[in-house]
Coordinates of C-alpha atoms and ligand atoms in Angstrom, one line a residue:
X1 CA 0.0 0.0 0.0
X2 CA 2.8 2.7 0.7
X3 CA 5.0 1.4 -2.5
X4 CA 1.9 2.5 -4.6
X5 CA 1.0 5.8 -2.7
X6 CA 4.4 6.5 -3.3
X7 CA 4.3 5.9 -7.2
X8 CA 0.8 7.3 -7.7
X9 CA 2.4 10.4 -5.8
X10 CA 5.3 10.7 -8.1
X11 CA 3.5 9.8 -11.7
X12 CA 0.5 12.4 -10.7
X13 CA 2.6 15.0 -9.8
X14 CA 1.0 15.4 -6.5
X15 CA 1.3 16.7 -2.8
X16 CA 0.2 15.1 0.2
X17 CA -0.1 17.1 3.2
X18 CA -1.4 16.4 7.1
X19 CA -2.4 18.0 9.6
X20 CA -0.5 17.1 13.0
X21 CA -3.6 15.1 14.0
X22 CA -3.7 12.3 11.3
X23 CA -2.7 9.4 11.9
X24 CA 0.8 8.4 12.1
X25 CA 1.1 6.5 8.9
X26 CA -0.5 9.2 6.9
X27 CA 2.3 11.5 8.5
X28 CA 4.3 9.0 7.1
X29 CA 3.4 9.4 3.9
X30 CA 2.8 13.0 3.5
X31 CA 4.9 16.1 2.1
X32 CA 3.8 18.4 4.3
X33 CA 3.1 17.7 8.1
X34 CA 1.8 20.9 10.1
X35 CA -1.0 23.2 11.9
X36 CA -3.3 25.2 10.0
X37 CA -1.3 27.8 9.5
X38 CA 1.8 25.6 7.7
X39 CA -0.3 24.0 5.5
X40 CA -2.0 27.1 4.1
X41 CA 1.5 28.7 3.9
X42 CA 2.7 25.2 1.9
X43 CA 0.0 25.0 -0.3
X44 CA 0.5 28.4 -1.5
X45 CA 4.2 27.0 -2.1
X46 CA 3.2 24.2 -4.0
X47 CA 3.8 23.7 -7.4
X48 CA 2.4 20.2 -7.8
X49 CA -0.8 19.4 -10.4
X50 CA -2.4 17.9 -7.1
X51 CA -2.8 18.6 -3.7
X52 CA -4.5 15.8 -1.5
X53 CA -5.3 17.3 2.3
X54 CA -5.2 14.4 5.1
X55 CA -7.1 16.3 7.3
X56 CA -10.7 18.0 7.5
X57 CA -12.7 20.2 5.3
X58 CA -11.5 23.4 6.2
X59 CA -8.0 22.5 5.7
X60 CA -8.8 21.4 1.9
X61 CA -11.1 24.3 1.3
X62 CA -8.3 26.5 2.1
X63 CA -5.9 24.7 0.3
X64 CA -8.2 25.1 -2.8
X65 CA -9.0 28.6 -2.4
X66 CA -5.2 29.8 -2.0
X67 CA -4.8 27.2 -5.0
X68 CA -7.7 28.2 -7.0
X69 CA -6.2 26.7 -10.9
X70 CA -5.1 23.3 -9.1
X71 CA -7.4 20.2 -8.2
X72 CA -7.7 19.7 -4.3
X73 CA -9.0 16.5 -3.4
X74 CA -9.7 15.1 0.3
X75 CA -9.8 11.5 0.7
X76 CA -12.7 11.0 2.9
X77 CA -15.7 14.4 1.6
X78 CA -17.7 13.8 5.7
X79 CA -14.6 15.0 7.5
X80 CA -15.8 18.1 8.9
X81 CA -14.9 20.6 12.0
X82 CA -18.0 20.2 14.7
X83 CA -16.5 23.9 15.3
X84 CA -17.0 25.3 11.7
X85 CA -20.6 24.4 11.8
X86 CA -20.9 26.7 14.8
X87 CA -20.7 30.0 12.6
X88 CA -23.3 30.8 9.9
X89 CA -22.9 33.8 7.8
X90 CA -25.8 35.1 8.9
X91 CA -24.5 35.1 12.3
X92 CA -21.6 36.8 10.5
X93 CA -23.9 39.8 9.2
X94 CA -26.4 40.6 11.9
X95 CA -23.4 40.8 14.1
X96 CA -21.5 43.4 11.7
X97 CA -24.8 45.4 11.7
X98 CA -25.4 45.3 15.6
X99 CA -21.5 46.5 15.6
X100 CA -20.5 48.9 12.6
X101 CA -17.1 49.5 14.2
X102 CA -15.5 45.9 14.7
X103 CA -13.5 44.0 12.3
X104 CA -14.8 40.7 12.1
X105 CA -12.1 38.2 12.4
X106 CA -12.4 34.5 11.5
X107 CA -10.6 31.4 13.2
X108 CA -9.4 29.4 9.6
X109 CA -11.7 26.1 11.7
X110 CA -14.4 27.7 9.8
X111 CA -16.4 27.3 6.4
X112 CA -15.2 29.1 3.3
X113 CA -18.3 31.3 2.7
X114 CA -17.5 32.7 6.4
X115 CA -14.0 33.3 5.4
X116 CA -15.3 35.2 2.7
X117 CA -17.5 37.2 5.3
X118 CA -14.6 38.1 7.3
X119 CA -12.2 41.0 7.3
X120 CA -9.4 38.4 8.0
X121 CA -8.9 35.4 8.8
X122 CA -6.8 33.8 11.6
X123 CA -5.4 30.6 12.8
X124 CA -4.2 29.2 16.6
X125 CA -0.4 30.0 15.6
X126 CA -1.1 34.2 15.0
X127 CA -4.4 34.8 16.4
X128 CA -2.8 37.4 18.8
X129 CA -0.6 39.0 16.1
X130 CA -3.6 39.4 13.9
X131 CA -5.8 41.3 16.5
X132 CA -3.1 43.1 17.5
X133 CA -2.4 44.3 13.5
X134 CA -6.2 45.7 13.6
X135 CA -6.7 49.2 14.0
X136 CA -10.1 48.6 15.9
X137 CA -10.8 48.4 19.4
X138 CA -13.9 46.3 19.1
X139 CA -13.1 42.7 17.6
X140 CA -16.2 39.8 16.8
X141 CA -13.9 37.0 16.8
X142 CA -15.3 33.4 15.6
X143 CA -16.3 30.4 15.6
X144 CA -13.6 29.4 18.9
X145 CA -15.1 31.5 21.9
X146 CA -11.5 29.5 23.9
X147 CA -9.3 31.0 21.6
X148 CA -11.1 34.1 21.4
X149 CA -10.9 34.5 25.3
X150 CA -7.0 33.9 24.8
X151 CA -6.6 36.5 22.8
X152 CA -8.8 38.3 25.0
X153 CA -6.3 38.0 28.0
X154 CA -3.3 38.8 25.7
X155 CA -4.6 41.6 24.4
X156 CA -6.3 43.5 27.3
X157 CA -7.1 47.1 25.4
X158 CA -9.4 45.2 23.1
X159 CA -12.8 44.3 23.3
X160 CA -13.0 40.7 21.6
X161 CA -16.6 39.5 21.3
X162 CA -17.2 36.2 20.7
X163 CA -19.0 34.8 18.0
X164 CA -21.0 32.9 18.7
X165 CA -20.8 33.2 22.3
X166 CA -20.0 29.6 22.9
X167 CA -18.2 28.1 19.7
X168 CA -16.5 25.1 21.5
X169 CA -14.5 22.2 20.1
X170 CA -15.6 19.2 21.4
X171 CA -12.4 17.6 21.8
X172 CA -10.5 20.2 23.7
X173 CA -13.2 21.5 25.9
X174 CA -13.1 17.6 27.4
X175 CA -9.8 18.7 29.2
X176 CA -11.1 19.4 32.6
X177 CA -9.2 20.5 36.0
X178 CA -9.4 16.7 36.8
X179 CA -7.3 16.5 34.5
X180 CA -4.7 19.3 35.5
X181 CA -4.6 17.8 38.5
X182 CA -3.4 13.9 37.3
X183 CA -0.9 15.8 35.0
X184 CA 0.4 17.8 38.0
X185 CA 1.0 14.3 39.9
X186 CA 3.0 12.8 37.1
X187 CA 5.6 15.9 36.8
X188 CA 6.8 18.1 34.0
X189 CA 4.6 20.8 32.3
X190 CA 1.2 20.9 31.1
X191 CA 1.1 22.5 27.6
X192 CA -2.3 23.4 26.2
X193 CA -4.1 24.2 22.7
X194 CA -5.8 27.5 23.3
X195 CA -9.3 26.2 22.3
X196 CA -9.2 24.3 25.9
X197 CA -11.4 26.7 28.4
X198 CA -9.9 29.3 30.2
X199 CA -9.2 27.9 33.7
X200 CA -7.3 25.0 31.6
X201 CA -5.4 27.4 30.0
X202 CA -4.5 29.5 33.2
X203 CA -3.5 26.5 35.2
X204 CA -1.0 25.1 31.7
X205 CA 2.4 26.2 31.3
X206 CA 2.3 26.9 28.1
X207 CA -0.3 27.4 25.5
X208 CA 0.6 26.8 21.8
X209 CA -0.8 25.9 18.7
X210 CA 0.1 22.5 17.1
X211 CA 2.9 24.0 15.3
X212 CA 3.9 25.7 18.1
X213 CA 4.0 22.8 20.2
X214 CA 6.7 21.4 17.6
X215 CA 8.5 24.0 17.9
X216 CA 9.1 24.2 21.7
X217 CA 9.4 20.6 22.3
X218 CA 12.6 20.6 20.8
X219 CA 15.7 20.0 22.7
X220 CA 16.1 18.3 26.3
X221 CA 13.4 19.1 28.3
X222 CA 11.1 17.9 31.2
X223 CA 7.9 15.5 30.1
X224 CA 4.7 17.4 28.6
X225 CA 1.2 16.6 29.6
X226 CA 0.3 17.5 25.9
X227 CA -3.6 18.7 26.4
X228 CA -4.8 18.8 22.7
X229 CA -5.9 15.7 20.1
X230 CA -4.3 12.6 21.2
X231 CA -2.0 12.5 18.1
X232 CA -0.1 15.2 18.6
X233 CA 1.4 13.5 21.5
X234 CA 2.9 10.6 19.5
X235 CA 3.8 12.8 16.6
X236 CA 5.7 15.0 19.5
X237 CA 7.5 11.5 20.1
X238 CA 8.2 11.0 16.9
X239 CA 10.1 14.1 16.2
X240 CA 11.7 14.1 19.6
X241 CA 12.7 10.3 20.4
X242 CA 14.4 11.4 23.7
X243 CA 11.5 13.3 25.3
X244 CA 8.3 12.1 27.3
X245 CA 5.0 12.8 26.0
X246 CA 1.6 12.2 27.8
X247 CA -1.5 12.4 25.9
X248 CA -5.0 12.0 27.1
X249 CA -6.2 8.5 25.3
X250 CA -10.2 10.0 25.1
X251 CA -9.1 13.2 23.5
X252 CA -9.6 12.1 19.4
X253 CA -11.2 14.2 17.0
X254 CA -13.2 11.2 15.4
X255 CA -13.1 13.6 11.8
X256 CA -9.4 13.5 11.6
X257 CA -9.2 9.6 11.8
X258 CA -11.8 9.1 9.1
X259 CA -9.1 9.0 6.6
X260 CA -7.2 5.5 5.8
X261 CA -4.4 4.5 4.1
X262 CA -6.8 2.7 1.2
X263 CA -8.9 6.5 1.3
X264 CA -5.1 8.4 0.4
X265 CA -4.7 5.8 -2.3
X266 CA -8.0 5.8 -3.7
X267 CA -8.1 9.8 -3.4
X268 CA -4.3 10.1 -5.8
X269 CA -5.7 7.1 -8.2
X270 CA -9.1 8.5 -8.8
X271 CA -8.3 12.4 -7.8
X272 CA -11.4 12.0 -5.8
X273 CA -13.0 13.7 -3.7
X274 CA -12.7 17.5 -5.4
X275 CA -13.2 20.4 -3.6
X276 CA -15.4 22.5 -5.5
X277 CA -16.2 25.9 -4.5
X278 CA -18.2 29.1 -5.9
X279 CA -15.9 31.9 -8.0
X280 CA -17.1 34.4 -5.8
X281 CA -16.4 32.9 -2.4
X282 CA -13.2 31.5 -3.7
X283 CA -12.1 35.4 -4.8
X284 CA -13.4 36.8 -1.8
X285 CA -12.2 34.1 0.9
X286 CA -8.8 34.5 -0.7
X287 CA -8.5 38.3 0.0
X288 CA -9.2 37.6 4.1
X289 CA -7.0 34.5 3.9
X290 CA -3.6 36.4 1.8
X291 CA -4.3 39.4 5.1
X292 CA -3.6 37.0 7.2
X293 CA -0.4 35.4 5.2
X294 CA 0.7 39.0 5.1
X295 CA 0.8 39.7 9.0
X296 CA 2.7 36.3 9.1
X297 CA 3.1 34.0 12.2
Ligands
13P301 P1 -3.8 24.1 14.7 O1 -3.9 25.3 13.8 O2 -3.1 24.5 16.0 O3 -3.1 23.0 14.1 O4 -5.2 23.7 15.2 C1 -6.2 23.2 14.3 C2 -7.2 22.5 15.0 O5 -8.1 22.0 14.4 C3 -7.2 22.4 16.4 O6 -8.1 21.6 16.9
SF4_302 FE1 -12.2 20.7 14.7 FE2 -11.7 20.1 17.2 FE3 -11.2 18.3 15.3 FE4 -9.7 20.5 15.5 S1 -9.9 18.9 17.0 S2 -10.5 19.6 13.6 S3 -11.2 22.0 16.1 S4 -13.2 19.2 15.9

């Protein structure tokens, strides 16, 4: 099965990238491993005839806006976000009206036609930067009301309203203090996605997107209670052999492990299954996505 991924990759002309969540022998496989943010910046890199995203809608439809003359297929069409579905557009536009002032800034865990709707878009690795690039004081901030109250806290002479008020994700809102406290008892630090709630996040040592995460577990270092999807844990001891992760084994975004080894070779052999999107959102979406490229990391 890898020997002909690995020949269908190389006679199509094609990328594969992951997010940090897939599973391990889709890492494997892939070009590109990374958080939101990487793989949006990668796939604007690419120069391949086709992209195949191992991860979940969002993550495709961005590659595919950014990438807008190339086919972008993802392997298995019902992985979604539970977080995207959150944010509606209407939600998008009564909120502008209600608030003529704010900028409307979207987390990239959202659909494209919201992206479009936005005045930029953000992910978990420069949500902070990109607030703090905006001129206005007044900030509607969705679908992640977590990560919105994060940037909240960093960035105290703002006013971020979330939207909607209580945009969760599922998988990182079932990190509780019970948890803290069991990672406190086995040592080291606790090091926590940002879409965990607020007391999680004020009781971690760190907060940090998945690409973050990478990047500061590098080196010696003290074991990591590592509170976001499973996976990231084992990709963490992948990278870094010599250091002690500890996930939590009922944190697993069941959308992220839709995809299979058989999906990846069935998506490069019959390019299936396309992402397709409207001109118009495409153009617009691309505009909020590119500000955000722009303010950078
Ligand atoms: P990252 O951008 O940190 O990879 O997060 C994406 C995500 O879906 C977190 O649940
Ligand atoms: Fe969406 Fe949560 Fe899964 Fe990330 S972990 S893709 S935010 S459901």
């Amino acid at each position: 099965m890898e020997a002909e991924i690995r020949a269908l990759k190389a006679r199509k002309n094609a990328v594969v990238m992951a997010h940090n969540y897939q599973p391990l022998e889709i890492q494997a496989l892939a070009d590109v491993v990374g958080d939101s943010l990487e793989l949006a910046v990668k796939a604007k890199e690419t120069g391949a005839d086709l992209i195949v995203v191992c991860g979940v809608q969002f993550m495709a439809e961005t590659a595919k806006i950014l990438n807008p003359e190339r086919k972008v297929v993802i392997p298995v069409l019902d992985a979604g976000c539970p977080l995207a579905d959150f944010l509606t557009p209407d939600m998008i536009r009564e909120a502008r009206e209600r608030h003529p002032d704010a900028a409307v800034v979207i987390y990239a865990n959202s659909t494209a036609e919201s992206k479009a709707l936005a005045d930029i878009v953000c992910t978990s690795a420069n949500a902070v930067k990109v607030v703090a690039s905006l001129p206005n004081e007044t900030i509607l901030f969705g679908p992640d009301s977590n990560l919105a109250a994060y940037v909240q806290r960093e960035l105290p002479y703002k006013t971020i309203i979330p939207l909607p008020p209580g945009g969760h994700c599922y998988v990182h809102t079932g990190f509780t203090l019970a948890d803290v406290e069991a990672a406190r008892r086995k040592g080291g630090m606790i090091v926590c996605h940002p879409e965990c709630h607020p007391e999680i996040q004020e009781q971690s040592d760190m907060i940090a997107s998945t690409g973050g995460m990478v990047r500061g577990a590098a080196g010696e270092g003290e074991p990591w209670a590592v509170f976001t999807e499973r996976e990231m844990a084992s990709r963490l001891r992948v990278l870094y052999p010599g250091r002690v992760f500890y996930e939590k084994p009922d944190a697993i975004c069941g959308d992220m492990k839709k995809i299979s080894l058989a999906d990846l070779r069935r998506a490069l052999e019959r390019e299936e299954h396309e992402v397709i999107l409207s001109r118009d959102v495409m153009d617009r979406a691309r505009l909020t996505i590119e500000r955000m490229l722009a303010v950078g990391a």
